Short mmCIF file of C-alpha atoms in Angstrom, two decimals:
data_model
loop_
_atom_site.label_atom_id
_atom_site.label_comp_id
_atom_site.label_asym_id
_atom_site.label_seq_id
_atom_site.Cartn_x
_atom_site.Cartn_y
_atom_site.Cartn_z
CA MET A 9 0.37 0.03 -0.12
CA PRO A 10 1.66 3.14 -1.59
CA PRO A 11 2.37 5.86 1.35
CA ARG A 12 -0.02 8.59 2.57
CA LYS A 13 0.14 12.18 0.80
CA ARG A 14 0.57 15.37 2.25
CA ALA A 15 -2.19 17.86 0.77
CA GLY A 16 0.08 19.80 -2.46
CA GLN A 17 3.07 17.16 -3.05
CA ALA A 18 0.87 14.60 -5.16
CA ALA A 19 2.42 15.43 -8.77
CA LEU A 20 5.82 15.85 -10.20
CA PRO A 21 6.21 18.37 -12.81
CA GLY A 22 8.61 17.66 -14.43
CA MET A 23 10.89 15.28 -12.94
CA PRO A 24 9.26 11.78 -14.29
CA THR A 25 12.23 9.51 -13.54
CA MET A 26 13.94 8.49 -11.08
CA ALA A 27 17.47 9.14 -12.31
CA ASP A 28 16.48 12.59 -12.81
CA LEU A 29 15.03 12.28 -8.86
CA ARG A 30 18.37 11.24 -8.17
CA ASP A 31 20.62 13.22 -9.57
CA THR A 32 18.41 16.93 -9.22
CA LEU A 33 18.71 15.13 -5.28
CA TRP A 34 22.16 15.07 -5.38
CA LYS A 35 23.08 18.93 -6.52
CA ALA A 36 20.39 20.19 -4.53
CA ALA A 37 21.79 18.64 -1.64
CA ASP A 38 25.58 19.60 -2.62
CA LYS A 39 24.76 23.05 -3.05
CA LEU A 40 24.15 23.07 0.84
CA ARG A 41 27.72 21.95 1.46
CA GLY A 42 28.97 25.00 2.65
CA SER A 43 31.69 23.93 4.31
CA MET A 44 31.92 20.74 4.34
CA ASP A 45 33.59 17.78 3.27
CA ALA A 46 32.04 15.15 1.70
CA ALA A 47 33.26 12.60 4.64
CA GLN A 48 31.23 14.89 7.08
CA TYR A 49 28.26 15.42 4.92
CA LYS A 50 28.41 11.60 4.11
CA ASP A 51 26.99 11.49 7.18
CA PHE A 52 24.09 14.27 7.75
CA VAL A 53 22.18 12.99 3.94
CA LEU A 54 22.31 9.66 4.52
CA GLY A 55 20.75 9.82 8.89
CA LEU A 56 18.56 11.86 7.37
CA VAL A 57 17.22 9.75 4.40
CA PHE A 58 17.36 6.94 6.45
CA LEU A 59 14.99 9.05 9.25
CA LYS A 60 13.27 9.36 6.31
CA TYR A 61 13.30 5.94 5.65
CA VAL A 62 11.44 4.42 8.45
CA SER A 63 9.34 7.27 9.36
CA ASP A 64 6.92 6.68 5.93
CA ALA A 65 7.63 3.19 6.24
CA PHE A 66 5.86 3.56 9.42
CA GLU A 67 3.03 5.72 8.15
CA GLU A 68 2.92 2.74 5.18
CA ARG A 69 2.20 -0.14 8.17
CA ARG A 70 0.19 2.42 10.60
CA GLU A 71 -2.25 2.79 7.40
CA GLN A 72 -2.32 -0.89 6.23
CA ILE A 73 -2.78 -1.63 9.64
CA ARG A 74 -5.76 0.93 9.63
CA GLN A 75 -7.58 -0.38 7.12
CA GLU A 76 -6.65 -4.18 8.54
CA VAL A 77 -8.47 -4.01 11.69
CA LEU A 78 -11.86 -1.70 9.70
CA ASP A 79 -11.80 -4.49 7.44
CA GLN A 80 -12.05 -6.74 10.12
CA GLY A 81 -15.44 -5.38 11.47
CA ILE A 82 -13.55 -3.92 15.04
CA ALA A 83 -15.15 -0.48 14.86
CA GLU A 84 -13.17 2.29 14.55
CA SER A 85 -13.48 3.64 17.64
CA ARG A 86 -10.73 0.46 18.22
CA VAL A 87 -8.74 1.10 15.83
CA GLU A 88 -6.52 3.57 18.05
CA VAL A 89 -5.01 0.72 20.45
CA PHE A 90 -3.93 -1.06 17.24
CA LEU A 91 -2.28 1.38 15.25
CA ASN A 92 -0.17 1.84 18.43
CA ASP A 93 0.49 -1.77 18.69
CA ILE A 94 4.00 -1.59 18.36
CA ASP A 95 4.43 -5.62 17.71
CA GLU A 96 2.13 -4.80 14.48
CA TYR A 97 5.40 -2.77 12.88
CA ALA A 98 8.17 -5.56 14.41
CA GLY A 99 6.45 -7.88 12.67
CA HIS A 100 6.50 -6.57 9.77
CA GLY A 101 10.11 -5.78 9.72
CA VAL A 102 8.79 -1.60 10.39
CA PHE A 103 10.68 0.35 13.42
CA TRP A 104 8.12 2.07 15.65
CA VAL A 105 8.96 5.15 15.39
CA PRO A 106 7.67 7.49 18.03
CA ASP A 107 5.68 11.22 17.63
CA GLU A 108 8.39 13.68 17.54
CA ALA A 109 10.68 11.13 15.47
CA ARG A 110 8.02 11.50 12.65
CA TRP A 111 8.32 13.05 9.24
CA LEU A 112 6.25 15.29 9.71
CA TYR A 113 6.70 16.37 13.15
CA LEU A 114 9.84 17.56 12.08
CA ALA A 115 9.20 19.52 8.59
CA GLU A 116 7.28 21.68 9.80
CA ARG A 117 9.69 22.35 12.26
CA ALA A 118 12.71 22.57 10.26
CA LYS A 119 13.14 26.45 9.47
CA GLY A 120 12.55 27.26 14.11
CA GLY A 121 16.28 27.20 14.59
CA ARG A 122 15.82 24.43 15.82
CA ILE A 123 15.60 21.54 13.99
CA GLY A 124 19.10 20.41 15.08
CA GLU A 125 18.13 19.68 18.39
CA LEU A 126 15.10 17.93 17.09
CA LEU A 127 17.03 15.22 14.66
CA ASP A 128 19.29 14.55 17.01
CA ALA A 129 16.88 13.73 20.36
CA ALA A 130 14.61 12.03 16.75
CA MET A 131 17.72 10.13 16.77
CA ASP A 132 18.01 9.65 20.11
CA ALA A 133 14.00 7.91 20.68
CA VAL A 134 14.36 5.87 17.88
CA MET A 135 17.19 3.79 18.84
CA LYS A 136 16.23 4.27 21.94
CA LEU A 137 12.67 1.80 20.85
CA ASN A 138 13.89 -0.51 18.74
CA ASP A 139 17.02 -2.74 19.52
CA PRO A 140 18.59 -3.04 16.05
CA LEU A 141 19.44 0.75 16.00
CA LYS A 142 20.85 1.04 19.39
CA GLY A 143 24.22 2.72 18.52
CA VAL A 144 23.78 3.33 15.07
CA LEU A 145 21.82 6.36 14.05
CA PRO A 146 24.06 9.50 13.73
CA LYS A 147 23.24 12.73 16.52
CA ILE A 148 24.96 15.09 15.03
CA PHE A 149 23.29 17.73 13.93
CA ASN A 150 22.53 20.60 17.21
CA ARG A 151 26.58 20.89 16.99
CA ASP A 152 27.92 24.13 16.59
CA ASN A 153 30.08 23.53 13.62
CA VAL A 154 26.46 23.02 11.56
CA ASP A 155 24.54 25.91 10.39
CA GLN A 156 20.97 25.35 11.60
CA ARG A 157 20.35 26.92 8.33
CA ARG A 158 21.25 25.17 5.72
CA LEU A 159 20.24 22.16 7.98
CA GLY A 160 16.20 22.40 7.77
CA GLU A 161 17.25 24.14 3.64
CA LEU A 162 18.20 19.85 3.48
CA VAL A 163 14.56 18.58 5.64
CA ASP A 164 12.76 20.73 3.07
CA LEU A 165 14.67 18.79 0.16
CA ILE A 166 14.23 15.61 1.90
CA THR A 167 11.21 15.99 2.57
CA ASP A 168 10.07 16.35 -1.27
CA ALA A 169 6.86 13.75 -1.81
CA ARG A 170 8.42 12.65 -5.27
CA PHE A 171 10.37 10.10 -3.46
CA THR A 172 6.98 8.23 -2.90
CA GLY A 173 5.48 9.21 -6.43
CA HIS A 174 7.15 6.52 -8.81
CA GLY A 175 4.62 4.20 -9.97
CA ASP A 176 3.87 1.66 -6.77
CA ARG A 177 6.80 1.30 -5.78
CA PRO A 178 6.61 2.01 -2.48
CA ALA A 179 9.13 4.40 -0.21
CA ARG A 180 10.90 2.20 1.23
CA ASP A 181 12.29 1.59 -3.03
CA VAL A 182 12.90 4.55 -3.96
CA LEU A 183 14.55 6.04 -1.24
CA GLY A 184 16.81 2.65 -1.23
CA GLU A 185 18.18 3.78 -4.45
CA VAL A 186 18.18 6.90 -3.65
CA TYR A 187 20.01 6.04 -0.64
CA GLU A 188 22.58 3.67 -3.05
CA TYR A 189 23.00 6.99 -5.38
CA PHE A 190 24.30 8.83 -3.01
CA LEU A 191 27.10 6.05 -1.34
CA GLU A 192 28.39 6.09 -4.36
CA LYS A 193 27.50 9.79 -5.49
CA PHE A 194 29.92 10.40 -1.36
CA ALA A 195 32.64 7.89 -2.64
CA ARG A 196 33.99 9.71 -5.23
CA ALA A 197 33.43 13.08 -3.49
CA GLU A 198 36.09 11.65 -1.05
CA GLY A 199 37.84 9.97 -3.34
CA LYS A 200 41.22 7.51 -2.23
CA ARG A 201 38.69 7.31 1.17
CA GLY A 202 35.12 6.11 -0.49
CA GLY A 203 36.53 3.40 -1.89
CA GLU A 204 36.97 2.02 2.50
CA PHE A 205 33.20 2.18 2.09
CA TYR A 206 32.51 1.96 -1.60
CA THR A 207 31.77 -1.33 -4.44
CA PRO A 208 31.77 0.17 -7.30
CA GLY A 209 28.66 -1.41 -8.13
CA SER A 210 29.00 -3.31 -11.86
CA VAL A 211 31.85 -5.07 -9.82
CA VAL A 212 29.61 -6.21 -7.21
CA GLU A 213 27.35 -6.41 -9.61
CA LEU A 214 29.54 -9.29 -11.56
CA LEU A 215 30.86 -10.95 -8.18
CA VAL A 216 27.33 -11.95 -7.36
CA GLU A 217 26.52 -13.10 -11.11
CA VAL A 218 29.29 -15.32 -10.84
CA LEU A 219 28.75 -16.88 -8.02
CA GLU A 220 23.96 -17.08 -8.28
CA PRO A 221 23.92 -16.51 -4.75
CA TYR A 222 20.32 -18.26 -4.29
CA SER A 223 19.85 -19.65 -1.27
CA GLY A 224 21.61 -19.65 2.23
CA ARG A 225 24.52 -17.65 4.54
CA VAL A 226 26.57 -14.08 2.62
CA TYR A 227 29.17 -13.08 4.50
CA ASP A 228 31.36 -10.55 3.49
CA PRO A 229 34.52 -9.71 6.33
CA CYS A 230 35.29 -6.35 5.62
CA CYS A 231 31.71 -5.95 4.71
CA GLY A 232 31.64 -1.53 4.10
CA SER A 233 29.07 -0.18 3.85
CA GLY A 234 26.83 -3.33 2.65
CA GLY A 235 26.31 -3.15 -1.00
CA MET A 236 27.24 -6.97 -1.12
CA PHE A 237 24.73 -7.75 0.69
CA VAL A 238 22.32 -5.28 -1.33
CA GLN A 239 23.51 -6.92 -4.88
CA ALA A 240 22.41 -10.32 -3.24
CA GLU A 241 18.97 -10.04 -1.96
CA LYS A 242 18.43 -7.91 -6.07
CA PHE A 243 20.00 -11.18 -7.36
CA VAL A 244 17.46 -13.20 -5.22
CA LEU A 245 14.47 -11.15 -5.58
CA ASN A 246 15.24 -10.90 -9.42
CA HIS A 247 15.16 -14.72 -9.01
CA ARG A 248 11.77 -14.91 -8.70
CA GLY A 249 12.99 -15.41 -4.94
CA ARG A 250 12.13 -14.56 -1.52
CA ARG A 251 15.03 -11.15 1.06
CA ASP A 252 14.94 -14.07 3.57
CA ASP A 253 16.52 -16.71 0.97
CA ILE A 254 19.55 -15.42 2.93
CA ALA A 255 20.87 -14.86 5.99
CA VAL A 256 23.30 -12.01 5.59
CA TYR A 257 26.61 -12.04 8.01
CA GLY A 258 29.25 -8.82 8.36
CA GLN A 259 31.63 -7.36 9.92
CA GLU A 260 33.45 -3.63 9.29
CA ALA A 261 35.76 -1.88 10.88
CA ASN A 262 35.88 1.24 10.37
CA GLU A 263 32.35 3.02 13.68
CA ARG A 264 31.19 5.54 10.48
CA THR A 265 31.36 2.48 7.44
CA TRP A 266 29.86 0.47 10.50
CA ARG A 267 27.28 2.90 11.02
CA LEU A 268 26.64 2.99 7.40
CA ALA A 269 25.88 -0.43 6.83
CA LYS A 270 23.87 -0.97 9.28
CA MET A 271 21.82 1.64 8.27
CA ASN A 272 22.14 0.01 4.52
CA LEU A 273 20.72 -3.06 5.18
CA ALA A 274 17.63 -1.61 6.91
CA ILE A 275 16.80 0.37 4.09
CA HIS A 276 16.45 -2.82 2.35
CA GLY A 277 15.27 -5.09 4.38
CA ILE A 278 17.66 -7.26 5.06
CA GLY A 279 18.55 -8.17 8.65
CA GLY A 280 21.17 -9.08 8.36
CA ASP A 281 23.90 -9.36 11.71
CA LEU A 282 26.72 -8.00 11.48
CA GLY A 283 27.90 -8.12 14.93
CA PRO A 284 26.83 -5.29 18.33
CA LYS A 285 30.04 -2.76 16.76
CA TRP A 286 32.39 -2.45 14.67
CA GLU A 287 35.51 -4.36 14.80
CA ASP A 288 38.67 -5.49 13.65
CA THR A 289 38.32 -8.82 11.43
CA PHE A 290 42.22 -10.19 11.57
CA TYR A 291 41.97 -9.30 16.22
CA ALA A 292 37.74 -9.75 16.80
CA ASP A 293 36.09 -12.55 14.37
CA LYS A 294 32.79 -11.64 15.21
CA HIS A 295 31.47 -14.50 13.37
CA PRO A 296 33.81 -17.50 14.88
CA ASP A 297 31.47 -19.75 14.21
CA VAL A 298 29.59 -18.79 10.81
CA LYS A 299 30.78 -21.35 8.01
CA ALA A 300 29.01 -19.74 4.67
CA ASP A 301 27.59 -20.91 1.58
CA TYR A 302 28.66 -17.38 0.01
CA VAL A 303 31.50 -15.34 0.27
CA LEU A 304 31.37 -12.09 -1.42
CA ALA A 305 34.69 -9.18 -0.43
CA ASN A 306 36.81 -6.42 -1.50
CA PRO A 307 39.29 -6.45 1.33
CA PRO A 308 41.50 -2.76 1.17
CA PHE A 309 44.35 -3.93 -1.23
CA ASN A 310 47.97 -4.32 0.47
CA MET A 311 46.63 -3.29 3.56
CA SER A 312 50.59 -2.98 5.39
CA ASP A 313 49.01 -1.95 8.52
CA TRP A 314 47.11 -5.07 10.63
CA HIS A 315 47.04 -7.12 13.90
CA ARG A 316 48.99 -10.42 12.45
CA LYS A 317 49.47 -12.72 15.43
CA VAL A 318 51.89 -15.45 13.65
CA ASP A 319 49.85 -18.89 15.25
CA ASP A 320 46.81 -17.83 14.19
CA LYS A 321 44.10 -20.57 12.94
CA ARG A 322 43.30 -19.48 9.96
CA TRP A 323 46.62 -19.54 8.45
CA HIS A 324 46.37 -22.98 6.82
CA TYR A 325 48.40 -22.93 3.95
CA GLY A 326 51.11 -19.22 5.06
CA VAL A 327 52.17 -16.77 7.56
CA PRO A 328 51.14 -13.84 5.70
CA PRO A 329 53.45 -11.23 5.84
CA ALA A 330 53.86 -9.11 8.32
CA GLY A 331 53.40 -5.69 5.39
CA ASN A 332 50.78 -6.27 3.53
CA ALA A 333 47.64 -8.53 4.02
CA ASN A 334 46.20 -9.92 0.95
CA PHE A 335 46.51 -13.41 1.60
CA ALA A 336 45.77 -12.87 5.00
CA TRP A 337 41.95 -11.72 3.80
CA LEU A 338 42.03 -14.47 1.22
CA GLN A 339 42.91 -17.55 3.88
CA HIS A 340 40.56 -15.87 6.14
CA ILE A 341 37.47 -15.51 4.03
CA VAL A 342 38.35 -19.58 2.74
CA SER A 343 38.23 -20.47 6.73
CA LYS A 344 34.92 -19.40 6.09
CA LEU A 345 33.68 -21.60 3.39
CA GLY A 346 31.01 -24.28 4.90
CA GLU A 347 31.33 -28.09 3.17
CA ARG A 348 30.23 -26.79 -0.25
CA GLY A 349 30.82 -22.29 0.15
CA ALA A 350 32.18 -20.54 -2.75
CA ALA A 351 34.28 -17.31 -3.03
CA GLY A 352 34.76 -14.19 -4.95
CA VAL A 353 37.20 -11.67 -3.46
CA VAL A 354 38.24 -8.02 -5.39
CA LEU A 355 42.02 -8.23 -4.21
CA ALA A 356 44.79 -6.44 -6.69
CA ASN A 357 46.50 -7.56 -9.16
CA GLY A 358 49.75 -8.38 -7.11
CA SER A 359 48.73 -10.85 -5.15
CA MET A 360 48.53 -13.08 -8.99
CA SER A 361 51.86 -12.89 -8.88
CA SER A 362 54.45 -12.00 -6.01
CA LYS A 363 56.49 -14.35 -4.91
CA GLN A 364 57.98 -12.08 -1.94
CA SER A 365 57.66 -12.95 1.70
CA GLY A 366 56.02 -16.38 1.05
CA GLU A 367 53.40 -14.61 -1.03
CA GLY A 368 54.31 -17.20 -3.80
CA GLU A 369 54.83 -20.04 -1.29
CA ILE A 370 50.46 -19.53 0.20
CA ARG A 371 49.66 -19.08 -3.44
CA ALA A 372 51.59 -21.85 -4.38
CA ALA A 373 50.02 -23.67 -1.35
CA MET A 374 46.47 -22.93 -2.64
CA VAL A 375 47.12 -24.33 -6.09
CA GLU A 376 47.54 -27.23 -4.46
CA ALA A 377 44.95 -27.45 -2.43
CA ASP A 378 42.74 -26.88 -5.16
CA LEU A 379 40.52 -24.11 -3.95
CA ILE A 380 40.93 -22.08 -6.48
CA THR A 381 37.78 -22.10 -9.62
CA CYS A 382 38.64 -19.14 -11.68
CA MET A 383 40.96 -16.03 -11.79
CA ILE A 384 39.70 -12.72 -12.91
CA ALA A 385 41.91 -10.30 -14.83
CA LEU A 386 39.45 -6.35 -14.39
CA PRO A 387 40.44 -3.15 -17.03
CA PRO A 388 41.58 -0.89 -16.03
CA GLN A 389 39.92 2.55 -13.90
CA LEU A 390 36.84 0.80 -12.65
CA PHE A 391 37.59 1.59 -9.66
CA ARG A 392 37.97 5.45 -9.57
CA THR A 393 39.14 5.40 -6.15
CA THR A 394 42.90 3.68 -6.81
CA PRO A 395 45.23 3.58 -9.51
CA ILE A 396 45.92 0.44 -8.51
CA PRO A 397 44.41 -3.07 -11.55
CA ALA A 398 42.90 -5.12 -10.01
CA CYS A 399 41.02 -8.91 -10.48
CA LEU A 400 38.52 -11.12 -9.10
CA TRP A 401 39.86 -14.19 -6.48
CA PHE A 402 37.64 -17.30 -6.86
CA PHE A 403 37.28 -20.00 -4.34
CA ALA A 404 35.29 -23.35 -3.20
CA LYS A 405 35.40 -26.37 -1.52
CA ASP A 406 34.44 -28.49 -3.45
CA LYS A 407 35.02 -28.45 -7.39
CA GLY A 408 33.48 -31.44 -7.68
CA PRO A 409 29.83 -32.00 -9.45
CA GLN A 410 28.09 -31.68 -5.36
CA GLY A 411 25.03 -34.57 -6.16
CA ALA A 412 21.36 -33.19 -7.74
CA LYS A 413 23.50 -29.91 -8.64
CA LYS A 414 26.08 -31.98 -11.49
CA LEU A 415 28.06 -29.55 -11.35
CA ALA A 416 31.46 -30.47 -14.47
CA ASP A 417 33.47 -32.24 -12.65
CA ARG A 418 36.16 -29.04 -12.76
CA ARG A 419 38.40 -30.32 -10.16
CA GLY A 420 42.42 -30.19 -11.11
CA ASP A 421 41.32 -27.04 -13.90
CA VAL A 422 41.15 -23.87 -13.10
CA LEU A 423 39.37 -20.69 -15.44
CA PHE A 424 41.42 -18.33 -16.29
CA ILE A 425 39.53 -14.71 -17.92
CA ASP A 426 41.23 -12.56 -19.21
CA ALA A 427 39.08 -9.24 -19.21
CA ARG A 428 41.20 -6.62 -18.98
CA ASN A 429 39.83 -5.10 -22.50
CA MET A 430 36.17 -5.23 -21.70
CA GLY A 431 33.97 -1.84 -20.12
CA THR A 432 33.61 1.04 -21.53
CA MET A 433 34.64 4.95 -20.47
CA VAL A 434 31.64 6.22 -18.44
CA ASP A 435 33.46 9.93 -18.51
CA ARG A 436 37.56 10.65 -18.44
CA THR A 437 38.51 8.67 -15.71
CA GLU A 438 36.50 5.42 -14.99
CA ARG A 439 35.38 2.77 -17.73
CA LYS A 440 32.67 0.56 -16.18
CA LEU A 441 31.45 -3.33 -17.17
CA MET A 442 28.78 -2.89 -19.30
CA PRO A 443 25.61 -5.01 -18.79
CA GLU A 444 26.86 -7.10 -21.80
CA ASP A 445 30.27 -7.39 -20.16
CA ILE A 446 29.23 -9.31 -17.06
CA LYS A 447 26.94 -11.55 -19.38
CA LYS A 448 29.77 -12.41 -21.08
CA ILE A 449 32.42 -13.35 -18.14
CA ALA A 450 29.82 -14.61 -15.99
CA GLY A 451 28.15 -17.04 -18.99
CA ALA A 452 32.26 -17.74 -19.95
CA TYR A 453 31.86 -19.37 -15.92
CA HIS A 454 29.59 -20.65 -15.03
CA ALA A 455 29.50 -23.00 -18.75
CA TRP A 456 32.54 -24.84 -17.61
CA ARG A 457 31.03 -25.68 -14.31
CA GLY A 458 28.31 -26.68 -15.89
CA THR A 459 25.52 -24.93 -13.27
CA ALA A 460 22.04 -24.97 -13.86
CA SER A 461 21.24 -22.16 -15.25
CA ALA A 462 24.26 -22.52 -18.66
CA ARG A 463 21.70 -25.57 -18.59
CA VAL A 464 18.79 -23.73 -19.59
CA GLU A 465 20.59 -21.16 -22.02
CA ASN A 466 22.48 -24.25 -23.53
CA LEU A 467 26.07 -22.88 -22.22
CA ASN A 468 28.41 -24.67 -23.94
CA TYR A 469 32.83 -23.69 -22.48
CA GLU A 470 34.74 -23.79 -24.84
CA ASP A 471 38.58 -22.05 -24.24
CA GLU A 472 38.14 -18.49 -26.26
CA ALA A 473 42.03 -17.16 -26.99
CA GLY A 474 42.76 -13.67 -26.11
CA PHE A 475 39.18 -13.86 -23.67
CA CYS A 476 39.25 -17.81 -21.95
CA TYR A 477 41.60 -21.25 -21.02
CA SER A 478 40.71 -23.89 -18.47
CA ALA A 479 43.39 -24.44 -17.32
CA THR A 480 45.28 -27.88 -15.31
CA GLN A 481 47.28 -27.48 -11.67
CA ASP A 482 49.68 -29.50 -14.09
CA GLU A 483 49.79 -25.82 -17.37
CA ILE A 484 50.52 -24.15 -12.95
CA ARG A 485 53.09 -25.52 -12.00
CA GLN A 486 54.76 -24.65 -15.34
CA HIS A 487 54.00 -21.28 -15.11
CA ASP A 488 56.00 -21.06 -11.03
CA HIS A 489 52.24 -20.64 -9.48
CA VAL A 490 51.38 -17.36 -10.43
CA LEU A 491 47.33 -16.94 -11.74
CA SER A 492 47.73 -14.29 -14.08
CA PRO A 493 44.72 -14.69 -17.13
CA GLY A 494 47.03 -13.35 -19.65
CA ARG A 495 49.77 -16.25 -18.98
CA TYR A 496 47.24 -18.19 -19.75
CA VAL A 497 44.75 -17.20 -22.09
CA GLY A 498 46.53 -16.68 -25.09
CA ALA A 499 46.25 -13.28 -27.83
CA ALA A 500 43.42 -12.55 -29.47
CA GLU A 501 42.85 -14.30 -32.59
CA VAL A 502 43.77 -10.98 -35.85
CA ASP A 503 40.98 -10.78 -38.20
CA THR A 504 41.35 -11.46 -41.03
CA SER A 505 38.71 -10.82 -42.86
CA ASP A 506 39.71 -8.40 -44.34
CA ASP A 507 41.86 -9.57 -47.23
CA GLU A 508 42.87 -5.68 -48.63
CA PRO A 509 46.56 -6.24 -49.30
CA ILE A 510 47.68 -3.81 -47.16
CA ALA A 511 49.60 -1.34 -50.04
CA ASN A 512 46.55 -0.70 -51.66
CA LYS A 513 44.60 -0.68 -48.60
CA ILE A 514 47.13 2.97 -48.12
CA GLU A 515 46.88 4.26 -51.44
CA ARG A 516 42.73 3.73 -50.67
CA LEU A 517 42.73 5.69 -47.14
CA LYS A 518 44.85 7.97 -49.53
CA LYS A 519 42.87 8.99 -51.28
CA GLU A 520 39.45 8.55 -48.77
CA LEU A 521 42.07 11.50 -46.52
CA TYR A 522 43.34 13.27 -49.67
CA GLY A 523 39.04 14.04 -50.45
CA HIS A 524 38.58 14.90 -47.32
CA PHE A 525 40.51 18.13 -46.94
CA ASP A 526 39.73 19.26 -50.45
CA GLU A 527 36.31 19.26 -48.21
CA SER A 528 37.89 20.77 -46.25
CA SER A 529 39.01 23.41 -48.15
CA ARG A 530 35.14 24.07 -49.85
CA LEU A 531 34.29 24.69 -46.57
CA GLU A 532 36.57 27.34 -45.15
CA GLN A 533 36.27 29.23 -48.73
CA GLU A 534 32.84 29.26 -48.14
CA VAL A 535 32.94 30.96 -44.50
CA ARG A 536 34.75 32.52 -45.44
CA THR A 537 32.59 34.26 -48.23
CA TRP A 538 30.02 34.53 -46.34
CA LEU A 539 31.45 36.33 -43.19
CA GLU A 540 33.42 38.99 -46.06
CA ARG A 541 28.81 38.70 -46.72
CA LEU A 542 28.59 40.89 -43.34
CA ASP A 543 27.86 44.10 -41.63
CA VAL A 544 27.82 44.77 -38.31
#
């Protein structure tokens, strides 16, 4: 049921699409930023968007309860009792919002000069009445450095009813999309630091499409703002699954990022377990007993300052070097896989070939343990936040047929995919994997693994020069356990359909070029003639 609309806010003049809404909101919000940097302003905007979401979702549920009660023939005079029953909201995954935290109450007081005080009180009230949100929401609006006039304008902006005016989409979906969009924009604005909480959408989508997490436990040991979980949920819903088909477990070391992730999951209706507080995964694993069906992760690249304990049980394939945590992350992730669990991890390219400080031996041990299913070399400039080239590692604890799944038996094999030439530049500095790129890469993996989705689409795996190659462990040993796809897939076949002799081609192109020069001279003369005729 759509939320109630305030008088005069139903129309959407001049703003018919979600893209327009997101862009307009961002530009307007950015204009209100004033002297704050992106890292500070992010907490303000995303905190307000979240409060708007819980308030809208509360009003939606309130209206549903009213209708349900009346439909049961219960007298109007008794409706209020049901409307004030917190369990009626909690049972539907909706947070209880007290009067003083409801958006309409706040919006009506946005220009009174006390909006910061009221917002802090609202955040506090919501947290006190909803255990999952305790310690999560920002109480930063009444500080001395906050311009109350600008804050009031920001509240007005987010009050815009166009959040709830997009067809049949409920407030949760619209606000969830806006929240994700703002996360991406803030990550770009923060530059390198933005990579701490955001992974580019096309990379997350590729990881999810390859692994196909239809159901089970999904874990991310460095979950940032929770983007992996949101994409996994989208995958489930897009394949006619239910939101609770997956159970989400995550951990994040940064306090502010952990809060963002908690809000991001709540706004998408995902009931994940991110631990009682933020914590370093290497220092204190918040999910020591979790064995995941899927692990999705984008750990910090080449992290040199990390908590290293030499006798840690997770270092089954070798003790990672103190100066680089890449192989600590990989071994931690492998330690979390269930008997038939699978993982996809984003790492710096150096992890595929480094032999420094024992990394080569650890990589060789993981190859010999037959844990690696696929290696993908990504194109450059996918990550605006770092120039370091990246790759994807995929693992599986069981590379056999897995019984009823009837997968191809890939024990002893590794699929290499070279995607360095894929993707499209969306602006001067950033590249993006397009849907057709993701489909081709994921399709190659599914065909190689013989998944149900590949059988439905009649996909059969074949090596393709310059793109993919299925290598045996013996071949990988011959390459000294270096896992760079470029070593295995070879060069793409040269297109020989153009058999015009080179001398003839040069002569033809020269004639075409001279023709263009002649036309250019003619047009130049024509423009000169017209300019001379001008009488100014």
